[in-house]
PDB file of C-alpha atoms and ligand atoms in Angstrom:
ATOM      1  CA  MET D   1     131.416 135.663 102.226  1.00 80.00           C
ATOM      2  CA  ALA D   2     131.939 134.694  98.598  1.00 95.00           C
ATOM      3  CA  ARG D   3     130.115 131.599  97.529  1.00 98.00           C
ATOM      4  CA  LYS D   4     132.374 128.611  96.971  1.00 98.00           C
ATOM      5  CA  ARG D   5     132.799 127.525  93.373  1.00 98.00           C
ATOM      6  CA  VAL D   6     131.705 123.902  93.038  1.00 99.00           C
ATOM      7  CA  ALA D   7     132.142 121.323  90.288  1.00 99.00           C
ATOM      8  CA  ILE D   8     129.782 118.369  90.123  1.00 99.00           C
ATOM      9  CA  LEU D   9     131.269 115.276  88.505  1.00 98.00           C
ATOM     10  CA  ILE D  10     128.766 112.913  86.915  1.00 98.00           C
ATOM     11  CA  SER D  11     128.644 109.895  84.649  1.00 98.00           C
ATOM     12  CA  GLY D  12     124.922 109.453  84.078  1.00 97.00           C
ATOM     13  CA  ARG D  13     121.442 110.459  85.156  1.00 96.00           C
ATOM     14  CA  GLY D  14     122.443 113.334  87.403  1.00 98.00           C
ATOM     15  CA  SER D  15     119.529 113.486  89.820  1.00 98.00           C
ATOM     16  CA  ASN D  16     121.820 114.388  92.708  1.00 98.00           C
ATOM     17  CA  MET D  17     123.353 117.018  90.454  1.00 98.00           C
ATOM     18  CA  VAL D  18     119.861 118.475  89.941  1.00 98.00           C
ATOM     19  CA  ALA D  19     119.294 118.569  93.707  1.00 98.00           C
ATOM     20  CA  LEU D  20     122.550 120.454  94.194  1.00 98.00           C
ATOM     21  CA  ILE D  21     121.765 122.871  91.375  1.00 98.00           C
ATOM     22  CA  GLU D  22     118.346 123.579  92.877  1.00 98.00           C
ATOM     23  CA  ALA D  23     119.818 124.193  96.322  1.00 98.00           C
ATOM     24  CA  ALA D  24     122.406 126.557  94.859  1.00 98.00           C
ATOM     25  CA  ASP D  25     119.676 128.513  93.068  1.00 97.00           C
ATOM     26  CA  ASP D  26     119.064 130.164  96.420  1.00 98.00           C
ATOM     27  CA  PRO D  27     121.418 133.171  96.559  1.00 97.00           C
ATOM     28  CA  ALA D  28     121.813 132.553 100.299  1.00 97.00           C
ATOM     29  CA  TYR D  29     123.264 129.101  99.669  1.00 98.00           C
ATOM     30  CA  PRO D  30     127.024 129.236 100.343  1.00 98.00           C
ATOM     31  CA  ALA D  31     128.046 127.459  97.134  1.00 98.00           C
ATOM     32  CA  GLU D  32     127.465 128.015  93.430  1.00 98.00           C
ATOM     33  CA  ILE D  33     127.620 125.305  90.808  1.00 98.00           C
ATOM     34  CA  ALA D  34     130.321 126.602  88.490  1.00 98.00           C
ATOM     35  CA  LEU D  35     130.877 123.468  86.427  1.00 98.00           C
ATOM     36  CA  VAL D  36     129.307 120.122  85.622  1.00 98.00           C
ATOM     37  CA  LEU D  37     131.907 117.710  84.322  1.00 98.00           C
ATOM     38  CA  SER D  38     131.233 114.266  82.893  1.00 98.00           C
ATOM     39  CA  ASN D  39     133.481 111.461  81.742  1.00 98.00           C
ATOM     40  CA  GLU D  40     130.587 110.173  79.634  1.00 98.00           C
ATOM     41  CA  PRO D  41     129.759 112.340  76.614  1.00 97.00           C
ATOM     42  CA  ALA D  42     126.200 110.916  76.615  1.00 97.00           C
ATOM     43  CA  ALA D  43     125.465 111.487  80.316  1.00 97.00           C
ATOM     44  CA  HIS D  44     121.866 112.651  80.664  1.00 97.00           C
ATOM     45  CA  GLY D  45     122.789 115.106  83.381  1.00 97.00           C
ATOM     46  CA  LEU D  46     124.782 117.209  80.915  1.00 98.00           C
ATOM     47  CA  ALA D  47     121.680 118.305  79.033  1.00 97.00           C
ATOM     48  CA  HIS D  48     120.014 119.422  82.232  1.00 97.00           C
ATOM     49  CA  ALA D  49     123.098 121.395  83.265  1.00 98.00           C
ATOM     50  CA  ARG D  50     123.212 123.120  79.882  1.00 97.00           C
ATOM     51  CA  ARG D  51     119.532 124.025  80.178  1.00 97.00           C
ATOM     52  CA  ALA D  52     120.303 125.478  83.605  1.00 97.00           C
ATOM     53  CA  ARG D  53     123.032 127.566  81.899  1.00 97.00           C
ATOM     54  CA  ILE D  54     125.802 125.962  83.895  1.00 98.00           C
ATOM     55  CA  ALA D  55     129.213 125.499  82.282  1.00 98.00           C
ATOM     56  CA  THR D  56     129.776 121.891  81.254  1.00 98.00           C
ATOM     57  CA  ALA D  57     132.816 119.918  80.227  1.00 98.00           C
ATOM     58  CA  VAL D  58     133.402 116.384  79.030  1.00 98.00           C
ATOM     59  CA  VAL D  59     136.638 114.555  79.719  1.00 98.00           C
ATOM     60  CA  ASP D  60     136.181 111.126  78.179  1.00 98.00           C
ATOM     61  CA  HIS D  61     138.287 108.592  80.093  1.00 98.00           C
ATOM     62  CA  ARG D  62     138.597 106.185  77.160  1.00 98.00           C
ATOM     63  CA  PRO D  63     141.449 107.843  75.253  1.00 98.00           C
ATOM     64  CA  PHE D  64     143.570 107.648  78.407  1.00 97.00           C
ATOM     65  CA  GLY D  65     143.273 103.865  78.634  1.00 96.00           C
ATOM     66  CA  LYS D  66     144.737 102.615  81.906  1.00 96.00           C
ATOM     67  CA  ASP D  67     146.577 105.864  82.638  1.00 97.00           C
ATOM     68  CA  ARG D  68     144.254 107.164  85.345  1.00 97.00           C
ATOM     69  CA  GLU D  69     146.536 110.000  86.347  1.00 97.00           C
ATOM     70  CA  ALA D  70     146.652 111.313  82.796  1.00 98.00           C
ATOM     71  CA  PHE D  71     142.836 111.313  82.794  1.00 98.00           C
ATOM     72  CA  GLU D  72     142.863 113.124  86.119  1.00 98.00           C
ATOM     73  CA  ARG D  73     145.372 115.704  84.890  1.00 98.00           C
ATOM     74  CA  ALA D  74     142.833 116.529  82.185  1.00 98.00           C
ATOM     75  CA  LEU D  75     140.107 116.763  84.848  1.00 98.00           C
ATOM     76  CA  GLN D  76     142.336 118.971  86.957  1.00 98.00           C
ATOM     77  CA  ALA D  77     142.960 121.314  84.023  1.00 98.00           C
ATOM     78  CA  GLU D  78     139.198 121.823  83.642  1.00 98.00           C
ATOM     79  CA  LEU D  79     138.788 122.354  87.369  1.00 98.00           C
ATOM     80  CA  GLU D  80     141.541 124.967  87.365  1.00 98.00           C
ATOM     81  CA  THR D  81     140.125 126.724  84.313  1.00 98.00           C
ATOM     82  CA  HIS D  82     136.844 127.121  86.182  1.00 98.00           C
ATOM     83  CA  ARG D  83     138.563 128.060  89.475  1.00 98.00           C
ATOM     84  CA  ILE D  84     136.830 125.243  91.338  1.00 98.00           C
ATOM     85  CA  GLU D  85     137.152 125.099  95.116  1.00 98.00           C
ATOM     86  CA  ILE D  86     135.003 122.074  96.022  1.00 98.00           C
ATOM     87  CA  ILE D  87     134.137 118.923  94.053  1.00 99.00           C
ATOM     88  CA  CYS D  88     130.961 116.875  94.482  1.00 99.00           C
ATOM     89  CA  LEU D  89     131.018 113.403  92.986  1.00 98.00           C
ATOM     90  CA  ALA D  90     127.453 112.530  92.024  1.00 98.00           C
ATOM     91  CA  GLY D  91     127.250 109.170  90.326  1.00 97.00           C
ATOM     92  CA  PHE D  92     130.774 109.588  88.927  1.00 98.00           C
ATOM     93  CA  MET D  93     131.786 106.062  87.968  1.00 96.00           C
ATOM     94  CA  ARG D  94     135.585 106.378  87.888  1.00 96.00           C
ATOM     95  CA  LEU D  95     137.906 105.471  90.722  1.00 95.00           C
ATOM     96  CA  LEU D  96     140.211 108.325  91.617  1.00 97.00           C
ATOM     97  CA  THR D  97     143.923 107.900  92.348  1.00 97.00           C
ATOM     98  CA  PRO D  98     145.579 108.841  95.656  1.00 97.00           C
ATOM     99  CA  TRP D  99     147.302 111.657  93.759  1.00 98.00           C
ATOM    100  CA  PHE D 100     144.027 113.314  92.769  1.00 98.00           C
ATOM    101  CA  VAL D 101     142.336 112.613  96.099  1.00 98.00           C
ATOM    102  CA  GLY D 102     145.319 114.162  97.886  1.00 97.00           C
ATOM    103  CA  LEU D 103     145.078 117.326  95.814  1.00 98.00           C
ATOM    104  CA  TRP D 104     141.481 117.795  96.947  1.00 98.00           C
ATOM    105  CA  GLN D 105     141.687 116.546 100.512  1.00 96.00           C
ATOM    106  CA  GLY D 106     138.766 117.874 102.556  1.00 96.00           C
ATOM    107  CA  ARG D 107     137.206 119.448  99.451  1.00 98.00           C
ATOM    108  CA  LEU D 108     136.072 116.312  97.605  1.00 98.00           C
ATOM    109  CA  LEU D 109     132.646 114.895  98.523  1.00 98.00           C
ATOM    110  CA  ASN D 110     130.862 111.749  97.437  1.00 98.00           C
ATOM    111  CA  ILE D 111     127.383 110.370  97.966  1.00 98.00           C
ATOM    112  CA  HIS D 112     126.860 106.670  98.473  1.00 98.00           C
ATOM    113  CA  PRO D 113     123.466 104.914  98.523  1.00 98.00           C
ATOM    114  CA  ALA D 114     123.928 103.030 101.802  1.00 98.00           C
ATOM    115  CA  LEU D 115     124.659 103.653 105.449  1.00 98.00           C
ATOM    116  CA  LEU D 116     128.447 103.438 105.314  1.00 98.00           C
ATOM    117  CA  PRO D 117     130.507 101.600 106.347  1.00 97.00           C
ATOM    118  CA  ALA D 118     127.867  99.007 105.389  1.00 98.00           C
ATOM    119  CA  PHE D 119     127.449  98.070 101.737  1.00 98.00           C
ATOM    120  CA  LYS D 120     130.372  99.751 100.029  1.00 98.00           C
ATOM    121  CA  GLY D 121     130.455  99.231  96.274  1.00 97.00           C
ATOM    122  CA  LEU D 122     127.629  98.558  93.833  1.00 96.00           C
ATOM    123  CA  ASN D 123     124.099  97.084  94.056  1.00 98.00           C
ATOM    124  CA  THR D 124     123.665  98.374  97.569  1.00 98.00           C
ATOM    125  CA  HIS D 125     119.864  98.094  97.676  1.00 98.00           C
ATOM    126  CA  ALA D 126     119.698  94.450  96.607  1.00 98.00           C
ATOM    127  CA  ARG D 127     122.499  93.615  99.043  1.00 98.00           C
ATOM    128  CA  ALA D 128     120.742  95.434 101.885  1.00 98.00           C
ATOM    129  CA  LEU D 129     117.565  93.444 101.221  1.00 98.00           C
ATOM    130  CA  ALA D 130     119.501  90.181 101.015  1.00 98.00           C
ATOM    131  CA  ALA D 131     121.161  90.962 104.341  1.00 98.00           C
ATOM    132  CA  GLY D 132     117.803  91.623 105.964  1.00 98.00           C
ATOM    133  CA  VAL D 133     118.775  94.996 107.409  1.00 98.00           C
ATOM    134  CA  LYS D 134     115.900  97.000 108.869  1.00 98.00           C
ATOM    135  CA  GLN D 135     117.444 100.400 108.224  1.00 98.00           C
ATOM    136  CA  HIS D 136     119.097 101.483 105.004  1.00 98.00           C
ATOM    137  CA  GLY D 137     119.979 104.920 103.735  1.00 98.00           C
ATOM    138  CA  ALA D 138     122.546 107.212 102.218  1.00 98.00           C
ATOM    139  CA  THR D 139     125.825 108.802 103.206  1.00 98.00           C
ATOM    140  CA  VAL D 140     127.727 111.891 102.104  1.00 98.00           C
ATOM    141  CA  HIS D 141     131.394 111.592 102.957  1.00 98.00           C
ATOM    142  CA  LEU D 142     134.756 113.100 102.202  1.00 98.00           C
ATOM    143  CA  VAL D 143     136.702 111.057  99.700  1.00 98.00           C
ATOM    144  CA  VAL D 144     139.838 109.154 100.657  1.00 97.00           C
ATOM    145  CA  PRO D 145     141.771 106.818  98.367  1.00 94.00           C
ATOM    146  CA  GLU D 146     139.856 103.692  99.479  1.00 95.00           C
ATOM    147  CA  MET D 147     136.523 103.450  97.683  1.00 93.00           C
ATOM    148  CA  ASP D 148     133.394 104.417  99.661  1.00 94.00           C
ATOM    149  CA  SER D 149     135.407 105.147 102.768  1.00 95.00           C
ATOM    150  CA  GLY D 150     136.301 108.457 104.311  1.00 95.00           C
ATOM    151  CA  PRO D 151     134.898 110.673 107.049  1.00 97.00           C
ATOM    152  CA  ILE D 152     131.112 110.852 107.091  1.00 97.00           C
ATOM    153  CA  ILE D 153     129.600 114.333 106.810  1.00 97.00           C
ATOM    154  CA  VAL D 154     125.859 113.559 106.762  1.00 96.00           C
ATOM    155  CA  GLN D 155     123.939 110.333 106.862  1.00 96.00           C
ATOM    156  CA  ALA D 156     120.216 109.617 106.880  1.00 97.00           C
ATOM    157  CA  SER D 157     118.234 106.438 107.046  1.00 98.00           C
ATOM    158  CA  VAL D 158     115.028 104.953 105.684  1.00 98.00           C
ATOM    159  CA  GLU D 159     113.140 102.005 107.089  1.00 98.00           C
ATOM    160  CA  VAL D 160     113.147  98.865 105.033  1.00 98.00           C
ATOM    161  CA  ARG D 161     109.602  97.654 104.361  1.00 98.00           C
ATOM    162  CA  PRO D 162     108.572  94.015 104.146  1.00 96.00           C
ATOM    163  CA  ASP D 163     107.468  94.367 100.532  1.00 98.00           C
ATOM    164  CA  ASP D 164     110.470  96.378  99.328  1.00 98.00           C
ATOM    165  CA  THR D 165     112.222  95.497  96.105  1.00 98.00           C
ATOM    166  CA  PRO D 166     115.621  96.943  95.186  1.00 98.00           C
ATOM    167  CA  GLN D 167     113.720  99.444  93.042  1.00 98.00           C
ATOM    168  CA  THR D 168     111.275 100.681  95.680  1.00 98.00           C
ATOM    169  CA  LEU D 169     114.042 100.889  98.248  1.00 98.00           C
ATOM    170  CA  ALA D 170     116.287 102.747  95.797  1.00 98.00           C
ATOM    171  CA  ALA D 171     113.561 105.304  95.165  1.00 98.00           C
ATOM    172  CA  ARG D 172     113.153 106.104  98.871  1.00 98.00           C
ATOM    173  CA  VAL D 173     116.905 106.246  99.386  1.00 98.00           C
ATOM    174  CA  LEU D 174     117.218 108.569  96.395  1.00 98.00           C
ATOM    175  CA  ASP D 175     114.813 111.038  98.041  1.00 98.00           C
ATOM    176  CA  VAL D 176     117.074 110.994 101.076  1.00 98.00           C
ATOM    177  CA  GLU D 177     120.144 111.514  98.874  1.00 98.00           C
ATOM    178  CA  HIS D 178     118.600 114.587  97.323  1.00 98.00           C
ATOM    179  CA  ARG D 179     117.971 116.005 100.783  1.00 98.00           C
ATOM    180  CA  ILE D 180     121.332 115.293 102.405  1.00 98.00           C
ATOM    181  CA  TYR D 181     123.740 116.140  99.589  1.00 98.00           C
ATOM    182  CA  PRO D 182     122.813 119.835  99.623  1.00 98.00           C
ATOM    183  CA  GLN D 183     123.041 119.797 103.437  1.00 98.00           C
ATOM    184  CA  ALA D 184     126.521 118.316 103.370  1.00 98.00           C
ATOM    185  CA  LEU D 185     127.803 120.654 100.674  1.00 98.00           C
ATOM    186  CA  LYS D 186     126.442 123.590 102.634  1.00 98.00           C
ATOM    187  CA  LEU D 187     128.370 122.529 105.740  1.00 97.00           C
ATOM    188  CA  VAL D 188     131.614 122.123 103.786  1.00 98.00           C
ATOM    189  CA  ALA D 189     131.150 125.395 101.900  1.00 98.00           C
ATOM    190  CA  GLN D 190     130.575 127.203 105.172  1.00 97.00           C
ATOM    191  CA  GLY D 191     133.836 125.799 106.508  1.00 97.00           C
ATOM    192  CA  ARG D 192     132.049 123.996 109.330  1.00 96.00           C
ATOM    193  CA  VAL D 193     133.493 120.561 108.621  1.00 96.00           C
ATOM    194  CA  GLN D 194     136.824 119.484 110.071  1.00 95.00           C
ATOM    195  CA  ILE D 195     138.557 116.156 109.681  1.00 95.00           C
ATOM    196  CA  ALA D 196     139.538 114.521 112.972  1.00 94.00           C
ATOM    197  CA  GLY D 197     141.208 111.203 112.246  1.00 92.00           C
ATOM    198  CA  ASP D 198     138.643 109.007 110.538  1.00 94.00           C
ATOM    199  CA  ARG D 199     135.723 111.227 111.478  1.00 95.00           C
ATOM    200  CA  CYS D 200     134.264 114.550 110.484  1.00 95.00           C
ATOM    201  CA  LEU D 201     133.497 117.089 113.120  1.00 95.00           C
ATOM    202  CA  VAL D 202     130.719 119.550 112.308  1.00 94.00           C
ATOM    203  CA  ASP D 203     130.990 122.756 114.305  1.00 93.00           C
ATOM    204  CA  GLY D 204     133.608 121.010 116.393  1.00 92.00           C
ATOM    205  CA  VAL D 205     131.533 117.991 117.406  1.00 91.00           C
ATOM    206  CA  ALA D 206     131.073 114.524 115.984  1.00 85.00           C
ATOM    207  CA  VAL D 207     127.626 114.216 114.432  1.00 59.00           C
ATOM    208  CA  PRO D 208     125.596 112.489 117.139  1.00 54.00           C
ATOM    209  CA  THR D 209     122.812 110.659 115.290  1.00 50.00           C
ATOM    210  CA  ALA D 210     121.776 110.011 111.735  1.00 49.00           C
ATOM    211  CA  ASP D 211     118.964 112.515 111.326  1.00 51.00           C
ATOM    212  CA  ALA D 212     120.039 115.222 113.735  1.00 49.00           C
ATOM    213  CA  THR D 213     122.229 117.063 111.248  1.00 48.00           C
ATOM    214  CA  PRO D 214     120.773 120.255 109.754  1.00 51.00           C
TER     215      PRO D 214
HETATM  216  C1  GRF T   1     123.212 107.658  93.362  1.00 57.02           C
HETATM  217  O1  GRF T   1     122.482 106.614  93.929  1.00 57.02           O
HETATM  218  C2  GRF T   1     124.462 107.907  94.154  1.00 57.02           C
HETATM  219  O2  GRF T   1     124.303 107.674  95.513  1.00 57.02           O
HETATM  220  C3  GRF T   1     125.425 106.919  93.559  1.00 57.02           C
HETATM  221  O3  GRF T   1     125.128 106.899  92.198  1.00 57.02           O
HETATM  222  C4  GRF T   1     123.774 107.285  92.003  1.00 57.02           C
HETATM  223  C5  GRF T   1     123.786 108.444  91.066  1.00 57.02           C
HETATM  224  O4  GRF T   1     122.489 108.857  90.720  1.00 57.02           O
HETATM  225  N1  GRF T   1     126.790 107.286  93.877  1.00 57.02           N
HETATM  226  P1  GRF T   1     122.267 110.250  89.995  1.00 57.02           P
HETATM  227  O5  GRF T   1     123.138 110.231  88.755  1.00 57.02           O
HETATM  228  O6  GRF T   1     122.673 111.330  90.940  1.00 57.02           O
HETATM  229  O7  GRF T   1     120.816 110.274  89.677  1.00 57.02           O
END
């Protein structure tokens, strides 16, 4: 089966992007990274993508002001030029409109540094510590118009340690992110993920526990 053409959308560092690129280096992986697109011209991840000889594009959101759909039409033009089939948001710091999300329903993934539905939004690690949770983690989910919502594809947890700071916790969660994002993209690229109401089914079943997913 042809590998699915994937765009990774970034705004900054791009460590999840690197994890996806490395996974897709394996010819047996069912997706290829066909485009890295950033809304930030200075995003560090762009340089890495160029070194990896991956096509890159910049669509700066600033000239579009408050007109989010106009910005997204420019994104969409790039995605069409590169014949993209699946999008992975990886630290992409723009909210997407229902119009754009609808265009990509079931083919638009995001990674969030918390065990959703807990700790949507920013500063998840500090908030997890403040809440005293014992387990924290990361989630890859399909994107719906509400931020950090949408059917969960893969989730994995880390234990919170008594001496954790937001930084130490973030580092352990980031390792988990780099492991589960390639797993989730693989499942979607293989066509094994179905949406059933608010949930994802993988191979026809709801994912039973956090770490049991391939
Ligand atoms: C990650 O923690 C991701 O979960 C969140 O933004 C961060 C991006 O990091 N959505 P990177 O750019 O992939 O290194």
